Coordinates of C-alpha atoms in Angstrom, one line a residue:
M1051 CA -8.3 -25.7 -29.0
S1052 CA -7.0 -25.6 -32.5
V1053 CA -3.3 -25.1 -33.3
L1054 CA -4.1 -21.8 -35.0
C1055 CA -5.7 -20.5 -31.7
R1056 CA -2.7 -21.7 -29.7
A1057 CA -0.4 -19.8 -32.1
R1058 CA -2.7 -16.7 -31.7
T1059 CA -2.3 -17.0 -28.0
R1060 CA 1.5 -17.1 -28.1
L1061 CA 1.4 -14.2 -30.5
L1062 CA -0.7 -12.3 -27.9
V1063 CA 2.0 -12.8 -25.3
C1064 CA 4.6 -11.5 -27.8
V1065 CA 2.6 -8.5 -28.6
A1066 CA 2.1 -7.8 -24.9
A1067 CA 5.9 -8.0 -24.3
V1068 CA 6.5 -5.5 -27.2
A1069 CA 3.7 -3.2 -25.9
T1070 CA 5.3 -3.2 -22.5
L1071 CA 8.6 -2.1 -23.8
G1072 CA 7.0 0.7 -25.7
A1073 CA 4.8 1.7 -22.8
L1074 CA 7.7 1.8 -20.4
A1075 CA 9.8 3.8 -22.8
F1076 CA 7.2 6.6 -22.6
A1077 CA 6.1 5.9 -19.1
P1078 CA 7.9 9.0 -17.5
A1079 CA 5.9 11.2 -19.8
A1080 CA 2.6 9.4 -19.6
G1081 CA 2.6 8.7 -16.0
A1082 CA 1.8 5.0 -16.5
A1083 CA 3.4 1.6 -16.1
K1084 CA 5.7 2.3 -13.1
L1085 CA 8.6 -0.2 -13.2
G1086 CA 10.9 -0.1 -10.2
S1087 CA 13.9 -2.2 -9.3
T1088 CA 11.9 -5.0 -7.9
Y1089 CA 8.7 -6.9 -8.9
L1090 CA 6.9 -8.4 -6.0
A1091 CA 4.4 -11.2 -6.8
L1092 CA 1.9 -12.1 -4.1
G1093 CA -0.8 -14.8 -4.0
D1094 CA -1.5 -18.5 -4.0
S1095 CA -0.5 -21.4 -6.3
L1096 CA -1.1 -19.4 -9.4
T1097 CA 1.5 -17.1 -8.4
Y1098 CA 3.8 -19.9 -7.4
G1099 CA 3.4 -21.6 -10.8
Y1100 CA 2.0 -24.8 -9.4
H1101 CA 1.5 -27.9 -11.5
Q1102 CA -0.2 -30.9 -9.7
A1103 CA 1.5 -33.6 -11.8
Q1104 CA 4.9 -32.1 -11.3
F1105 CA 4.3 -31.6 -7.6
L1106 CA 3.2 -35.2 -7.1
K1107 CA 6.3 -36.4 -9.1
E1108 CA 8.7 -34.5 -7.0
Y1109 CA 7.1 -35.0 -3.6
P1110 CA 8.7 -34.8 -0.9
D1111 CA 11.8 -33.4 -2.5
I1112 CA 10.1 -30.2 -3.8
N1113 CA 12.4 -27.7 -5.5
A1114 CA 10.7 -24.3 -6.0
A1115 CA 13.1 -23.4 -8.8
N1116 CA 11.3 -26.0 -11.0
Y1117 CA 8.0 -24.1 -10.9
N1118 CA 9.2 -21.2 -13.1
D1119 CA 6.6 -21.0 -15.8
G1120 CA 3.7 -19.5 -13.8
Y1121 CA 2.1 -16.2 -14.8
A1122 CA 4.3 -14.2 -12.4
S1123 CA 7.4 -15.8 -13.8
D1124 CA 6.2 -15.0 -17.2
F1125 CA 5.3 -11.5 -16.4
A1126 CA 8.7 -11.0 -14.8
A1127 CA 10.4 -12.1 -17.9
I1128 CA 8.5 -9.6 -19.9
L1129 CA 9.4 -6.8 -17.5
K1130 CA 13.1 -7.8 -17.7
L1131 CA 13.0 -6.9 -21.3
A1132 CA 12.7 -3.3 -20.2
N1133 CA 14.9 -3.6 -17.1
P1134 CA 17.3 -6.6 -17.3
S1135 CA 18.5 -6.0 -13.7
L1136 CA 15.0 -6.2 -12.3
K1137 CA 14.8 -8.3 -9.1
F1138 CA 11.9 -10.8 -9.0
I1139 CA 10.5 -11.8 -5.6
N1140 CA 7.8 -14.5 -5.8
D1141 CA 6.0 -14.9 -2.4
G1142 CA 3.2 -17.2 -3.8
C1143 CA 2.0 -19.9 -1.5
P1144 CA 0.0 -22.9 -2.8
G1145 CA -3.2 -23.2 -0.8
E1146 CA -3.1 -19.7 0.6
T1147 CA -6.5 -18.1 1.3
S1148 CA -7.1 -14.4 1.9
E1149 CA -7.4 -15.3 5.6
T1150 CA -4.2 -17.1 6.0
F1151 CA -2.5 -14.5 3.8
I1152 CA -3.2 -12.0 6.6
K1153 CA -3.0 -14.2 9.7
G1154 CA -0.8 -17.2 8.7
P1155 CA -1.7 -20.8 9.2
G1156 CA -2.2 -20.8 12.9
A1157 CA -0.7 -22.9 15.6
P1158 CA 1.3 -25.2 15.5
Y1159 CA 2.4 -24.2 11.9
T1160 CA 3.1 -20.5 12.5
G1161 CA 6.6 -19.4 11.5
A1162 CA 7.4 -22.4 9.4
Y1163 CA 4.4 -22.8 7.1
C1164 CA 2.0 -20.7 5.0
A1165 CA -1.7 -21.6 3.9
G1166 CA -3.3 -24.0 6.2
G1167 CA -5.9 -22.5 8.6
P1168 CA -9.0 -24.5 9.9
T1169 CA -9.8 -26.2 6.5
G1170 CA -6.6 -26.0 4.4
S1171 CA -3.3 -27.8 4.1
P1172 CA -0.2 -26.0 5.4
F1173 CA 2.7 -25.5 2.9
P1174 CA 6.3 -25.4 4.3
Y1175 CA 8.3 -22.3 4.0
I1176 CA 11.3 -24.4 2.7
W1177 CA 9.3 -25.2 -0.5
L1178 CA 8.6 -21.5 -1.3
H1179 CA 10.4 -19.5 -3.9
H1180 CA 11.1 -16.8 -1.3
P1181 CA 10.8 -18.3 2.3
Y1182 CA 9.1 -15.8 4.6
T1183 CA 10.8 -14.0 7.4
G1184 CA 7.5 -13.4 9.3
D1185 CA 4.5 -15.3 10.3
S1186 CA 2.4 -14.7 7.2
Q1187 CA 2.7 -13.7 3.5
L1188 CA 1.5 -10.2 4.3
A1189 CA 4.1 -9.9 7.1
D1190 CA 6.8 -11.0 4.6
A1191 CA 5.4 -8.6 1.9
L1192 CA 5.5 -5.6 4.2
S1193 CA 9.0 -6.5 5.3
V1194 CA 10.1 -6.6 1.6
L1195 CA 8.5 -3.2 0.9
K1196 CA 9.9 -1.6 4.0
S1197 CA 13.4 -2.7 3.0
N1198 CA 13.1 -1.6 -0.6
P1199 CA 11.2 1.6 -1.4
D1200 CA 11.5 1.0 -5.1
V1201 CA 9.2 -2.0 -5.5
S1202 CA 6.9 -1.8 -8.5
P1203 CA 4.9 -3.5 -9.7
I1204 CA 3.1 -5.6 -7.2
T1205 CA 0.7 -8.3 -8.3
L1206 CA -1.9 -10.1 -6.2
D1207 CA -4.1 -13.1 -6.9
I1208 CA -6.0 -14.4 -3.9
G1209 CA -9.4 -15.8 -3.1
A1210 CA -9.7 -19.0 -5.1
N1211 CA -8.7 -21.2 -2.2
D1212 CA -11.3 -19.4 0.0
V1213 CA -14.0 -20.4 -2.5
L1214 CA -12.6 -24.0 -2.9
Q1215 CA -12.6 -24.6 0.8
F1216 CA -16.0 -23.0 1.2
L1217 CA -17.5 -25.2 -1.6
E1218 CA -16.1 -28.4 0.1
H1219 CA -16.6 -27.7 3.8
T1220 CA -19.7 -25.6 3.7
C1221 CA -21.5 -26.6 0.5
G1222 CA -20.6 -30.2 0.3
F1223 CA -19.2 -29.9 -3.2
P1224 CA -18.5 -31.9 -5.3
A1225 CA -20.7 -34.7 -3.8
T1226 CA -23.6 -32.2 -3.5
Y1227 CA -24.3 -28.5 -3.1
T1228 CA -26.3 -27.2 -0.2
C1229 CA -25.4 -23.5 0.0
T1230 CA -27.8 -20.8 -0.4
Q1231 CA -27.2 -17.6 -2.4
T1232 CA -27.1 -15.7 1.0
Q1233 CA -24.2 -18.0 2.2
V1234 CA -22.3 -17.4 -1.1
A1235 CA -22.8 -13.6 -0.9
T1236 CA -21.5 -13.5 2.7
E1237 CA -18.4 -15.6 1.8
Y1238 CA -17.6 -13.3 -1.3
A1239 CA -18.1 -10.2 0.9
H1240 CA -15.6 -11.7 3.5
I1241 CA -13.0 -12.4 0.8
A1242 CA -13.4 -8.9 -0.7
S1243 CA -13.1 -7.3 2.7
N1244 CA -9.8 -9.3 3.2
V1245 CA -8.5 -8.2 -0.1
G1246 CA -9.3 -4.5 0.7
Y1247 CA -7.4 -4.8 4.0
I1248 CA -4.4 -6.4 2.2
L1249 CA -4.2 -3.7 -0.4
A1250 CA -4.6 -0.9 2.2
Q1251 CA -1.6 -2.4 4.0
L1252 CA 0.5 -2.6 0.8
R1253 CA -0.4 0.9 -0.2
A1254 CA 0.4 2.4 3.2
T1255 CA 3.9 0.8 3.1
A1256 CA 4.5 1.3 -0.7
P1257 CA 2.7 4.5 -1.6
N1258 CA 4.3 4.7 -5.1
A1259 CA 4.0 1.1 -6.2
Q1260 CA 1.7 0.1 -9.1
I1261 CA -0.5 -2.8 -7.8
V1262 CA -2.4 -5.2 -10.1
V1263 CA -5.0 -7.5 -8.7
I1264 CA -5.9 -10.6 -10.7
G1265 CA -9.4 -12.1 -10.6
N1266 CA -10.3 -15.7 -10.8
Y1267 CA -11.6 -18.2 -13.4
N1268 CA -13.9 -21.1 -13.2
P1269 CA -12.3 -24.5 -13.8
Y1270 CA -15.6 -26.3 -13.2
P1271 CA -17.9 -25.3 -16.0
T1272 CA -21.4 -27.0 -16.0
L1273 CA -20.9 -28.5 -12.6
L1274 CA -22.5 -25.9 -10.2
P1275 CA -26.2 -25.4 -9.8
S1276 CA -28.0 -22.2 -11.0
P1277 CA -27.0 -19.5 -11.5
G1278 CA -23.9 -21.5 -12.5
G1279 CA -20.2 -21.3 -11.8
D1280 CA -19.4 -18.6 -14.3
K1281 CA -22.1 -16.2 -13.1
S1282 CA -21.3 -16.9 -9.4
L1283 CA -17.6 -16.3 -10.1
A1284 CA -18.4 -13.0 -11.8
L1285 CA -20.0 -11.8 -8.6
L1286 CA -16.8 -12.7 -6.7
N1287 CA -14.7 -10.9 -9.2
E1288 CA -17.0 -7.9 -9.1
A1289 CA -16.7 -7.9 -5.2
I1290 CA -12.8 -8.0 -5.4
A1291 CA -12.8 -5.3 -8.1
A1292 CA -14.9 -3.0 -5.9
A1293 CA -12.5 -3.5 -3.0
T1294 CA -9.5 -2.8 -5.3
A1295 CA -11.2 0.4 -6.5
T1296 CA -11.0 1.8 -3.0
V1297 CA -7.2 1.8 -3.0
K1298 CA -5.6 4.5 -5.1
G1299 CA -3.1 3.4 -7.8
T1300 CA -4.4 -0.2 -7.8
S1301 CA -6.1 -1.8 -10.9
F1302 CA -8.1 -5.0 -11.3
T1303 CA -8.0 -7.5 -14.2
T1304 CA -9.7 -10.9 -14.7
V1305 CA -8.9 -13.7 -17.0
E1306 CA -12.6 -15.0 -16.8
P1307 CA -13.5 -13.8 -20.2
L1308 CA -10.4 -15.7 -21.6
F1309 CA -10.8 -18.9 -19.7
N1310 CA -14.7 -18.9 -19.5
P1311 CA -15.7 -16.9 -22.6
S1312 CA -19.0 -18.7 -23.2
G1313 CA -20.4 -18.4 -19.7
F1314 CA -19.0 -14.9 -19.2
F1315 CA -20.8 -13.6 -22.1
G1316 CA -24.2 -15.2 -21.3
R1317 CA -24.0 -18.3 -23.3
P1318 CA -24.0 -21.9 -22.0
E1319 CA -21.1 -22.9 -19.8
S1320 CA -20.5 -26.0 -21.8
G1321 CA -18.9 -23.6 -24.5
D1322 CA -16.2 -23.0 -21.9
I1323 CA -14.8 -26.5 -22.1
P1324 CA -12.5 -26.0 -25.1
T1325 CA -10.7 -23.1 -23.4
I1326 CA -10.7 -24.8 -20.0
C1327 CA -9.1 -27.9 -21.7
A1328 CA -6.5 -25.7 -23.4
F1329 CA -5.6 -23.4 -20.5
T1330 CA -5.9 -25.7 -17.6
A1331 CA -5.1 -29.4 -16.7
M1332 CA -8.8 -30.3 -16.2
C1333 CA -8.8 -32.5 -19.3
P1334 CA -6.5 -35.5 -18.8
G1335 CA -6.3 -37.5 -22.0
G1336 CA -8.0 -34.6 -23.8
S1337 CA -11.5 -34.8 -22.4
F1338 CA -13.0 -32.7 -19.6
N1339 CA -13.0 -35.0 -16.6
P1340 CA -13.2 -33.2 -13.3
A1341 CA -13.6 -36.5 -11.4
S1342 CA -10.3 -37.9 -12.7
P1343 CA -7.5 -37.9 -10.1
E1344 CA -5.3 -36.5 -12.8
A1345 CA -7.5 -33.5 -13.3
D1346 CA -5.8 -30.3 -12.1
I1347 CA -7.5 -26.9 -11.8
H1348 CA -4.2 -25.1 -12.4
P1349 CA -3.2 -23.6 -15.7
T1350 CA -1.1 -25.3 -18.3
K1351 CA 1.9 -23.5 -19.5
L1352 CA -0.2 -22.0 -22.2
G1353 CA -2.8 -20.9 -19.6
Y1354 CA -0.2 -19.3 -17.4
S1355 CA 1.1 -17.5 -20.5
V1356 CA -2.4 -16.2 -21.2
M1357 CA -2.6 -14.9 -17.6
A1358 CA 0.7 -13.1 -18.0
A1359 CA -0.5 -11.4 -21.2
D1360 CA -3.7 -10.2 -19.4
V1361 CA -1.7 -8.8 -16.5
T1362 CA 0.9 -7.2 -18.9
V1363 CA -2.0 -5.4 -20.7
D1364 CA -3.5 -4.2 -17.4
F1365 CA 0.0 -3.0 -16.2
I1366 CA 0.6 -0.9 -19.3
T1367 CA -2.8 0.6 -19.5
H1368 CA -3.1 1.9 -15.8

């Protein structure tokens, strides 16, 4: 991506911040952009602010405070322009699926780890930004909401790890791809059902909170068979958006048009590679190389900023 495009992206973040201040100033009259005393961020490694290279360098002495440039942290910084005393609780857990979000990792890891499950890797509570008090991220979120009636907004990104584990353990990806479209549709429906359940629980406990759900992007353009990763991802995002629409006061936004603009708008997925290289760490050395051990599906600092800008725009327009 060109230097000019990078500058434009940073400008977008600044504009989003200014827009947020303006929107919040008029929010009482407009009935939009509800900002409370606490922002609760829920989700997986994207919420956490994970960078693979940083994690491998620190391991096993992981310090969550060092992962402070994810989209949730960037969004919190924007919100604090309007409310400097805003409390930010980041419950993000790397590796979390929609299933483990609800049920926890399962024995013998329950109560000390998140994520995990039958096909995932558990993540210790001691490495979290906000170690949980219950057996799952959902239990911890509900505990936070019960103790603080003025939490708003709440953000949620979940489902990416469900898909990654499904691709690996059911479809055989990346060595091969054996899944049928029916299997994929069934998996997506299960993820959407879990998201709907999570949102219903959050809404019942926090009836006045503004909730923003963030869709996924495709870090593997050109690698999946027909109909392709971008079109398949769009179906997942549509399923999650439909589940979101059933819960009052909850909105859905997706960064897929920003990270995967070519495939999203019906053009060849190869056109996504420049933005994937700019917004994720999938291009070590500057070339798209998913097979490299240094390739990382997670956003770069710039990519996280793009996500934060997208969330900000959704927040102020709903």
